[in-house]
Amino acid sequence: MSIQRPARRSWAEPWKVKVVEPLKMTTRAERERAIVEAGYNTFLLRSDDVYIDLLTDSGTSAMSDWQWAGMMMGDEAYAGSRNFYNLEETIQKYYGFKYVVPTHQGRGAENLLSQIAIEPGDYVPGNMYFTTTRLHQELAGGTFVDVIVPEAHDPLDERPFKGNIDLGALEALISKVGAKKIPYVCVAATVNMAGGQPISMANMKAVRELTDKHGIKIFLDATRAVENAFFIKQREPGYRDKSTAEILLEFCSYSDGCTMSGKKDALVNIGGWLALNDKDMYEEASNLVVVFEGLHTYGGMAGRDMEAMARGIVESVQDDHMRARIGQVEYLGRRLMDWGVPVVRPIGGHAVYLDAKAFYPQLTQDQFPAQTLAAALYVDAGVRAMERGIVSAGRDKQTGKHHYPKLELVRLTIPRRVYTQAHMDVVAESAACVWDDRAKATGLRMTYEPKYLRFFQARFEPL
Ligand code: F0G
């Protein structure tokens, strides 16, 4: 009798392991204690108590031997480090922007851009909010307006580019408040809070045409733009034979600059930048950066960190790297879908998102279903995930009421080049066990709520 062989796997990693980091294995009783101590917030767990850490893909990548070798080439001069010039040239080459201001991480760049571009009373449209991005826009006196396509809010909608901007909604905002009140459109690629969904090249071009008519700038949140480029290669007609690097360059060419967290696509543990094409804006940013981050040739990074990031960018745009990266995330997502566990579709770039509303229909959103689910996952097998629902959404800055996002998700975020396929199997098995136990969940109550970005430090107890 012959056994049916599975289809050949095409996403295997283009690297092998040279150094390993042993993990502590914990018992269920230990994890039950740890989650209580952490106030049911996975951000407050000690990483030593975590087995598979899918909290975030931010700063958690494994660097290559070439990047580590670059760390030894750090030029730790206060001013004019050679590593800065290498980083600047690399960003110019792969992202295509003229001017580069280094920052310690993405939110440093968001702060600079928001301070420079936004006046009190302005509106900043974008394809779904991101936590730090929106907060910096608000701190600068702006109001974020969500203009993502409606299907982005539906976890089951299978459309390939659920990160797209709704052009009608953007046009309506321009007519309503006037172009002068809109300093720029903030375009995220991919869209983290929508499930890591990409935006298409066609949509990006159309946004450029529309904003050009009104003299409005576009700034990318390029944090995962390489992953976005790979999705365009996979899904958009006309791009299959182009390289990820070519697609990235074309994509960025429709914008006026970007903020960047190098801790994601760029395969480093720390770093970011603001890139600009406008000389006046650049001069203002390179002046302001000395107040918040450091001199404009290091921006809060050591020389060695800038070198690692420059090399990480080169590695990040390789098609084979991206195929394995996206392939691994897809692998985990497929497993869960095959077992009937509810996840956001299609599977996104950096994470698989569990649909907590579908897990726990017995809970209201005020009972924090996603927070509950993330805690349950940790207790089950030591897998650490992140809430991306009502806690992350925070409160309305005018009314002080909770934002009630349509999506109430738990993010299983895959660090780059860190975990194996067997680890992904453990995660899938654990999520399936928690799914089987779903009827037992009773929800949480918030006992401590910090003022800014509450999801990081809020505490909870069971209801
Ligand atoms: N933009 C996006 C889309 C992000 O995902 C992040 C960070 C930032 C900006 C801010 O960058 O952390 O370097 O200051 N996201 C992390 C996450 C924290 O887990 O999704 P940062």
Coordinates of C-alpha atoms and ligand atoms in Angstrom, one line a residue:
M1 CA 0.0 0.0 0.0
S2 CA 1.4 3.3 -0.9
I3 CA 1.0 6.3 1.4
Q4 CA 0.2 9.6 -0.2
R5 CA 3.3 11.9 0.0
P6 CA 2.6 15.5 1.0
A7 CA 3.3 18.2 -1.6
R8 CA 6.9 19.2 -1.7
R9 CA 7.6 22.1 0.5
S10 CA 9.1 25.0 -1.3
W11 CA 9.8 27.4 1.5
A12 CA 12.7 25.8 3.3
E13 CA 15.1 28.2 4.8
P14 CA 18.2 29.4 2.9
W15 CA 20.4 29.1 6.0
K16 CA 21.6 26.7 8.6
V17 CA 21.9 27.1 12.4
K18 CA 25.3 28.0 13.9
V19 CA 24.5 29.0 17.5
V20 CA 21.7 27.9 19.7
E21 CA 20.0 29.5 22.7
P22 CA 18.7 26.9 25.2
L23 CA 15.1 27.5 26.4
K24 CA 13.7 26.8 29.9
M25 CA 10.9 24.3 29.9
T26 CA 8.2 25.2 32.5
T27 CA 5.4 23.2 34.1
R28 CA 1.8 24.3 33.9
A29 CA 1.7 25.1 37.6
E30 CA 4.7 27.4 37.1
R31 CA 3.0 29.2 34.2
E32 CA -0.2 29.6 36.1
R33 CA 1.8 31.4 38.8
A34 CA 3.7 33.5 36.3
I35 CA 0.6 34.8 34.5
V36 CA -1.0 35.9 37.8
E37 CA 2.2 37.7 38.7
A38 CA 2.2 39.3 35.2
G39 CA -1.4 40.6 35.8
Y40 CA -2.6 38.5 32.8
N41 CA -0.6 40.7 30.5
T42 CA 2.0 38.8 28.4
F43 CA 4.1 41.9 28.2
L44 CA 4.7 41.6 31.9
L45 CA 6.0 38.0 31.8
R46 CA 9.7 37.4 32.2
S47 CA 11.0 36.0 28.9
D48 CA 12.8 33.3 30.9
D49 CA 9.4 31.9 31.7
V50 CA 8.4 31.7 28.0
Y51 CA 9.0 28.7 25.8
I52 CA 8.1 29.9 22.3
D53 CA 8.1 33.7 22.2
L54 CA 5.7 35.0 19.6
L55 CA 5.0 38.3 21.4
T56 CA 6.5 40.2 18.5
D57 CA 8.7 40.1 15.4
S58 CA 10.2 43.4 16.6
G59 CA 13.9 43.2 17.4
T60 CA 13.6 39.5 17.9
S61 CA 15.3 38.3 14.6
A62 CA 18.4 36.2 14.5
M63 CA 21.2 38.1 12.8
S64 CA 23.4 36.4 10.2
D65 CA 27.2 35.7 10.6
W66 CA 27.7 38.5 8.1
Q67 CA 25.7 40.9 10.3
W68 CA 27.7 39.8 13.4
A69 CA 30.9 40.3 11.5
G70 CA 29.7 43.8 10.7
M71 CA 29.2 44.5 14.4
M72 CA 33.0 44.2 14.8
M73 CA 33.4 46.8 12.1
G74 CA 31.6 49.4 14.2
D75 CA 33.1 52.9 14.0
E76 CA 32.0 54.3 17.4
A77 CA 32.9 57.9 16.5
Y78 CA 30.4 60.4 17.9
A79 CA 30.2 62.1 14.6
G80 CA 30.4 61.0 11.0
S81 CA 30.8 57.2 11.6
R82 CA 31.6 55.2 8.5
N83 CA 28.7 52.9 9.4
F84 CA 26.2 55.8 9.0
Y85 CA 27.4 56.5 5.5
N86 CA 27.1 52.8 4.6
L87 CA 23.6 52.7 6.1
E88 CA 22.6 55.9 4.3
E89 CA 23.8 54.5 0.9
T90 CA 22.1 51.2 1.5
I91 CA 18.7 52.9 2.3
Q92 CA 19.1 55.1 -0.8
K93 CA 19.9 52.1 -2.9
Y94 CA 17.1 49.8 -1.8
Y95 CA 14.4 52.2 -0.7
G96 CA 15.2 55.0 -3.1
F97 CA 14.9 58.0 -0.7
K98 CA 17.3 60.9 -0.8
Y99 CA 17.9 61.8 2.8
V100 CA 18.2 59.6 5.9
V101 CA 17.9 60.5 9.5
P102 CA 18.8 57.6 11.8
T103 CA 16.7 57.0 14.9
H104 CA 16.9 54.5 17.8
Q105 CA 13.8 52.7 16.5
G106 CA 10.6 53.3 14.6
R107 CA 8.7 55.5 17.1
G108 CA 11.7 57.9 17.2
A109 CA 11.1 58.5 13.5
E110 CA 7.4 58.8 14.0
N111 CA 8.0 61.5 16.6
L112 CA 10.2 63.5 14.3
L113 CA 7.9 63.3 11.3
S114 CA 4.8 64.2 13.5
Q115 CA 6.6 67.1 15.1
I116 CA 7.7 68.5 11.7
A117 CA 4.7 67.9 9.5
I118 CA 1.6 68.1 11.8
E119 CA 0.0 71.3 13.0
P120 CA -2.7 71.3 15.8
G121 CA -6.1 70.7 14.1
D122 CA -4.7 68.7 11.2
Y123 CA -6.0 65.3 10.1
V124 CA -3.8 62.4 9.2
P125 CA -5.5 59.7 7.1
G126 CA -4.1 56.2 7.1
N127 CA -4.8 52.6 6.4
M128 CA -5.7 51.6 10.0
Y129 CA -4.0 52.9 13.0
F130 CA -0.9 51.7 14.6
T131 CA -0.5 52.3 18.3
T132 CA 2.7 54.4 18.5
T133 CA 2.1 56.0 15.1
R134 CA -1.3 57.3 16.1
L135 CA -0.1 58.5 19.5
H136 CA 2.7 60.6 18.0
Q137 CA 0.2 62.1 15.5
E138 CA -2.1 62.9 18.4
L139 CA 0.7 64.3 20.6
A140 CA 1.5 66.7 17.7
G141 CA -2.1 67.9 17.7
G142 CA -3.4 65.8 14.8
T143 CA -6.4 63.5 14.5
F144 CA -5.9 60.1 12.8
V145 CA -8.6 59.1 10.3
D146 CA -8.9 55.5 9.3
V147 CA -9.3 55.2 5.5
I148 CA -8.6 51.5 5.0
V149 CA -10.9 49.5 2.8
P150 CA -13.9 48.1 4.7
E151 CA -12.9 44.4 4.1
A152 CA -9.9 44.9 6.3
H153 CA -12.2 44.7 9.3
D154 CA -13.6 41.3 8.3
P155 CA -11.4 38.4 9.4
L156 CA -13.0 36.0 6.9
D157 CA -12.7 38.2 3.8
E158 CA -10.1 36.5 1.5
R159 CA -9.2 39.4 -0.7
P160 CA -5.5 39.6 -1.4
F161 CA -4.9 43.3 -0.6
K162 CA -6.9 44.1 2.5
G163 CA -4.3 46.8 3.4
N164 CA -5.5 49.0 0.6
I165 CA -6.6 52.6 1.1
D166 CA -10.3 53.3 0.4
L167 CA -9.9 56.0 -2.2
G168 CA -13.5 57.1 -1.8
A169 CA -13.0 57.6 1.9
L170 CA -9.8 59.5 1.4
E171 CA -11.4 61.8 -1.2
A172 CA -14.4 62.4 1.1
L173 CA -12.0 63.4 3.9
I174 CA -10.2 65.8 1.6
S175 CA -13.5 67.4 0.5
K176 CA -14.7 67.6 4.1
V177 CA -11.7 69.2 5.9
G178 CA -9.7 70.6 2.9
A179 CA -6.3 69.6 1.6
K180 CA -4.6 72.2 3.7
K181 CA -5.6 70.4 6.9
I182 CA -4.0 67.1 5.7
P183 CA -0.2 67.3 5.9
Y184 CA 0.2 63.8 4.6
V185 CA -1.4 60.4 4.1
C186 CA 0.2 57.7 6.3
V187 CA 0.4 54.5 4.3
A188 CA 1.5 51.4 6.2
A189 CA 2.9 48.4 4.3
T190 CA 1.9 45.8 5.5
V191 CA -0.9 46.7 7.9
N192 CA 0.0 45.3 11.3
M193 CA -3.4 45.8 13.0
A194 CA -5.3 44.4 10.1
G195 CA -3.5 41.1 10.3
G196 CA -0.3 41.9 8.4
Q197 CA -2.3 42.5 5.2
P198 CA -0.5 44.1 2.2
I199 CA -1.4 47.0 0.0
S200 CA -1.2 46.6 -3.8
M201 CA 1.0 48.6 -6.1
A202 CA -2.1 49.7 -8.1
N203 CA -3.6 51.1 -4.9
M204 CA -0.4 52.9 -4.0
K205 CA -0.2 54.4 -7.4
A206 CA -3.8 55.5 -7.2
V207 CA -3.2 57.2 -3.8
R208 CA -0.3 59.0 -5.3
E209 CA -2.4 60.3 -8.2
L210 CA -5.2 61.5 -5.9
T211 CA -2.8 63.2 -3.4
D212 CA -0.9 64.8 -6.3
K213 CA -4.1 66.5 -7.4
H214 CA -4.4 68.1 -4.0
G215 CA -0.7 68.7 -3.2
I216 CA -0.8 66.3 -0.2
K217 CA 2.3 64.3 0.7
I218 CA 2.5 60.5 1.3
F219 CA 4.6 59.0 4.1
L220 CA 5.1 55.3 4.3
D221 CA 5.3 53.3 7.4
A222 CA 7.9 51.1 5.7
T223 CA 8.4 48.8 8.8
R224 CA 7.4 45.7 6.8
A225 CA 7.5 47.1 3.3
V226 CA 9.8 44.3 2.1
E227 CA 7.2 41.7 3.1
N228 CA 4.6 43.9 1.3
A229 CA 6.8 43.8 -1.8
F230 CA 7.0 40.0 -1.6
F231 CA 3.1 39.8 -1.4
I232 CA 2.9 42.0 -4.5
K233 CA 5.3 39.6 -6.3
Q234 CA 3.1 36.7 -5.3
R235 CA -0.3 38.2 -5.7
E236 CA -0.4 41.1 -8.1
P237 CA -0.6 40.6 -11.9
G238 CA 2.6 41.8 -13.7
Y239 CA 5.0 41.4 -10.8
R240 CA 5.8 37.7 -10.7
D241 CA 9.0 38.1 -12.6
K242 CA 10.3 41.2 -10.8
S243 CA 12.5 40.8 -7.8
T244 CA 11.4 41.8 -4.3
A245 CA 14.1 44.5 -4.4
E246 CA 12.7 46.0 -7.7
I247 CA 9.2 46.0 -6.3
L248 CA 10.2 47.6 -3.1
L249 CA 12.0 50.4 -5.0
E250 CA 9.0 51.0 -7.2
F251 CA 6.6 51.0 -4.2
C252 CA 8.6 53.6 -2.3
S253 CA 8.9 55.8 -5.4
Y254 CA 5.2 56.7 -5.0
S255 CA 5.9 58.2 -1.6
D256 CA 7.7 61.2 -0.2
G257 CA 9.6 59.4 2.5
C258 CA 9.1 56.9 5.3
T259 CA 9.4 56.1 8.9
M260 CA 11.0 52.8 9.6
S261 CA 11.4 50.4 12.4
G262 CA 14.5 48.4 11.4
K263 CA 13.6 45.9 14.1
K264 CA 11.3 44.1 11.7
D265 CA 12.2 43.7 8.0
A266 CA 15.8 44.9 8.5
L267 CA 16.7 41.9 10.7
V268 CA 18.2 43.8 13.6
N269 CA 17.6 43.9 17.3
I270 CA 17.5 47.7 17.5
G271 CA 17.4 50.7 15.0
G272 CA 15.2 52.8 12.7
W273 CA 15.2 55.7 10.4
L274 CA 13.3 58.6 8.9
A275 CA 13.8 59.0 5.1
L276 CA 12.8 62.1 3.2
N277 CA 13.0 63.4 -0.3
D278 CA 12.3 67.1 0.6
K279 CA 15.5 69.0 1.5
D280 CA 13.8 71.5 3.8
M281 CA 12.0 68.8 5.8
Y282 CA 15.3 66.9 6.0
E283 CA 17.1 69.9 7.4
E284 CA 14.4 70.3 10.0
A285 CA 14.5 66.6 10.9
S286 CA 18.3 66.5 11.1
N287 CA 18.1 69.4 13.5
L288 CA 15.3 68.0 15.6
V289 CA 16.9 64.6 15.9
V290 CA 19.7 66.0 18.1
V291 CA 17.1 66.9 20.7
F292 CA 15.4 63.5 20.9
E293 CA 17.8 60.8 19.6
G294 CA 21.4 62.0 19.0
L295 CA 23.5 63.5 16.4
H296 CA 22.1 63.2 12.8
T297 CA 24.9 60.6 12.0
Y298 CA 23.9 58.1 14.7
G299 CA 20.4 59.0 16.0
G300 CA 20.6 56.8 19.1
M301 CA 22.3 53.9 17.5
A302 CA 25.9 52.6 18.0
G303 CA 28.0 52.5 14.9
R304 CA 27.9 48.7 15.1
D305 CA 24.1 48.7 15.2
M306 CA 24.0 50.9 12.0
E307 CA 26.4 48.4 10.3
A308 CA 24.2 45.4 11.3
M309 CA 21.1 47.2 9.9
A310 CA 22.8 48.2 6.6
R311 CA 23.7 44.5 6.2
G312 CA 20.3 43.4 7.4
I313 CA 18.6 45.5 4.7
V314 CA 20.7 43.8 2.0
E315 CA 19.7 40.3 3.3
S316 CA 16.0 41.3 3.8
V317 CA 15.3 41.9 0.1
Q318 CA 16.6 38.6 -1.1
D319 CA 13.8 36.6 -2.7
D320 CA 14.9 33.3 -1.0
H321 CA 14.9 34.9 2.4
M322 CA 11.4 36.3 1.9
R323 CA 10.0 33.1 0.5
A324 CA 11.1 31.2 3.7
R325 CA 9.9 34.0 5.9
I326 CA 6.4 34.3 4.5
G327 CA 6.3 30.5 3.9
Q328 CA 6.8 29.8 7.6
V329 CA 4.1 32.2 8.7
E330 CA 1.8 30.6 6.0
Y331 CA 2.7 27.1 7.3
L332 CA 1.5 27.9 10.8
G333 CA -1.7 29.6 9.5
R334 CA -2.5 26.6 7.2
R335 CA -2.2 24.2 10.1
L336 CA -4.6 26.2 12.2
M337 CA -7.1 26.7 9.3
D338 CA -7.0 22.9 8.6
W339 CA -7.9 22.2 12.3
G340 CA -10.8 24.7 12.2
V341 CA -9.2 27.3 14.5
P342 CA -10.4 30.8 13.6
V343 CA -7.7 33.0 12.1
V344 CA -7.6 36.2 10.1
R345 CA -7.5 35.4 6.3
P346 CA -5.6 35.5 4.2
I347 CA -2.5 34.7 6.4
G348 CA -0.5 37.9 6.8
G349 CA 3.2 38.7 6.5
H350 CA 4.6 38.6 10.0
A351 CA 2.0 36.8 12.1
V352 CA -1.0 34.6 12.3
Y353 CA -3.9 36.3 14.1
L354 CA -6.4 34.3 16.1
D355 CA -9.9 35.7 16.0
A356 CA -10.7 36.1 19.7
K357 CA -14.4 37.1 19.1
A358 CA -14.9 33.8 17.3
F359 CA -13.1 31.9 20.1
Y360 CA -15.2 33.4 22.9
P361 CA -18.6 34.5 21.7
Q362 CA -19.7 34.3 25.4
L363 CA -17.5 37.4 26.3
T364 CA -18.3 41.0 25.5
Q365 CA -15.5 43.1 24.2
D366 CA -15.3 44.8 27.7
Q367 CA -14.3 41.5 29.1
F368 CA -11.2 41.5 27.0
P369 CA -11.5 38.4 24.9
A370 CA -8.1 38.7 23.2
Q371 CA -6.3 39.5 26.5
T372 CA -8.0 36.4 27.9
L373 CA -7.0 34.2 24.9
A374 CA -3.3 35.4 25.0
A375 CA -3.1 34.5 28.7
A376 CA -4.7 31.0 28.1
L377 CA -2.3 30.3 25.3
Y378 CA 0.7 31.1 27.6
V379 CA -0.7 28.8 30.4
D380 CA -1.3 26.0 28.0
A381 CA 2.2 25.5 26.6
G382 CA 4.4 28.5 27.3
V383 CA 3.7 30.2 24.0
R384 CA 3.7 34.0 24.4
A385 CA 1.4 36.0 22.0
M386 CA 0.1 39.6 22.0
E387 CA -3.3 41.1 22.4
R388 CA -4.4 43.2 19.4
G389 CA -7.9 44.2 20.3
I390 CA -9.7 46.6 22.6
V391 CA -6.7 47.0 25.0
S392 CA -4.3 47.9 22.2
A393 CA -6.9 50.3 20.7
G394 CA -6.9 52.5 23.8
R395 CA -9.3 55.3 24.5
D396 CA -10.7 58.1 22.3
K397 CA -8.7 61.2 23.0
Q398 CA -11.8 63.4 23.1
T399 CA -14.5 61.3 24.8
G400 CA -12.1 59.2 27.0
K401 CA -14.2 56.1 26.1
H402 CA -12.7 52.8 24.9
H403 CA -12.2 52.5 21.2
Y404 CA -14.1 49.4 20.1
P405 CA -12.1 48.0 17.2
K406 CA -14.0 45.5 15.0
L407 CA -11.0 43.2 15.1
E408 CA -10.4 41.5 18.5
L409 CA -7.2 39.5 17.8
V410 CA -4.4 37.6 19.3
R411 CA -1.2 37.9 17.3
L412 CA 1.2 34.9 17.0
T413 CA 4.1 36.9 15.7
I414 CA 6.9 35.0 14.1
P415 CA 10.5 36.3 14.7
R416 CA 12.7 36.1 11.6
R417 CA 15.1 33.1 11.3
V418 CA 14.5 32.0 14.9
Y419 CA 12.1 29.1 15.3
T420 CA 11.8 25.8 13.5
Q421 CA 8.9 24.1 11.8
A422 CA 8.6 21.8 14.8
H423 CA 8.2 24.9 17.0
M424 CA 5.4 26.0 14.7
D425 CA 3.7 22.6 15.2
V426 CA 3.8 23.1 19.0
V427 CA 2.2 26.5 18.6
A428 CA -0.6 25.1 16.4
E429 CA -1.2 22.2 18.7
S430 CA -1.4 24.5 21.7
A431 CA -3.8 26.9 20.0
A432 CA -6.0 24.0 19.0
C433 CA -6.1 22.8 22.7
V434 CA -7.1 26.3 23.8
W435 CA -9.8 26.3 21.0
D436 CA -11.1 23.0 22.4
D437 CA -11.4 24.6 25.9
R438 CA -13.0 27.8 24.6
A439 CA -16.3 27.3 26.5
K440 CA -14.5 27.6 29.8
A441 CA -13.3 31.2 29.4
T442 CA -14.9 33.8 31.7
G443 CA -12.9 37.0 30.7
L444 CA -10.9 39.6 32.6
R445 CA -11.3 42.9 34.4
M446 CA -8.7 45.6 34.1
T447 CA -7.2 46.5 37.5
Y448 CA -4.5 49.0 36.4
E449 CA -4.6 51.2 33.3
P450 CA -1.6 53.4 32.3
K451 CA -2.2 56.6 30.5
Y452 CA -0.2 56.0 27.3
L453 CA -0.2 52.8 25.2
R454 CA -1.9 50.9 27.9
F455 CA -1.5 47.5 26.4
F456 CA 2.1 47.4 27.4
Q457 CA 1.6 47.7 31.1
A458 CA -2.0 47.2 32.0
R459 CA -2.9 44.6 34.6
F460 CA -5.9 42.3 34.8
E461 CA -7.6 39.7 37.0
P462 CA -10.1 37.0 36.1
L463 CA -13.8 37.7 36.3
Ligands
F0G1 N1 5.0 50.9 12.8 C1 4.6 49.6 12.8 C2 3.7 49.1 11.7 C3 5.0 48.7 13.8 O1 4.6 47.5 13.8 C4 5.8 49.3 14.8 C5 6.2 48.4 15.9 C6 6.2 50.6 14.8 C7 5.8 51.4 13.7 C8 7.1 51.2 15.8 O2 8.3 50.8 15.7 O3 8.7 49.5 17.9 O4 10.6 50.3 16.4 O5 9.3 51.9 17.7 N2 5.7 47.3 16.2 C9 6.0 46.4 17.2 C10 5.1 45.2 17.2 C11 6.2 47.0 18.6 O6 5.2 44.4 18.0 O7 4.2 45.2 16.3 P1 9.3 50.6 17.0

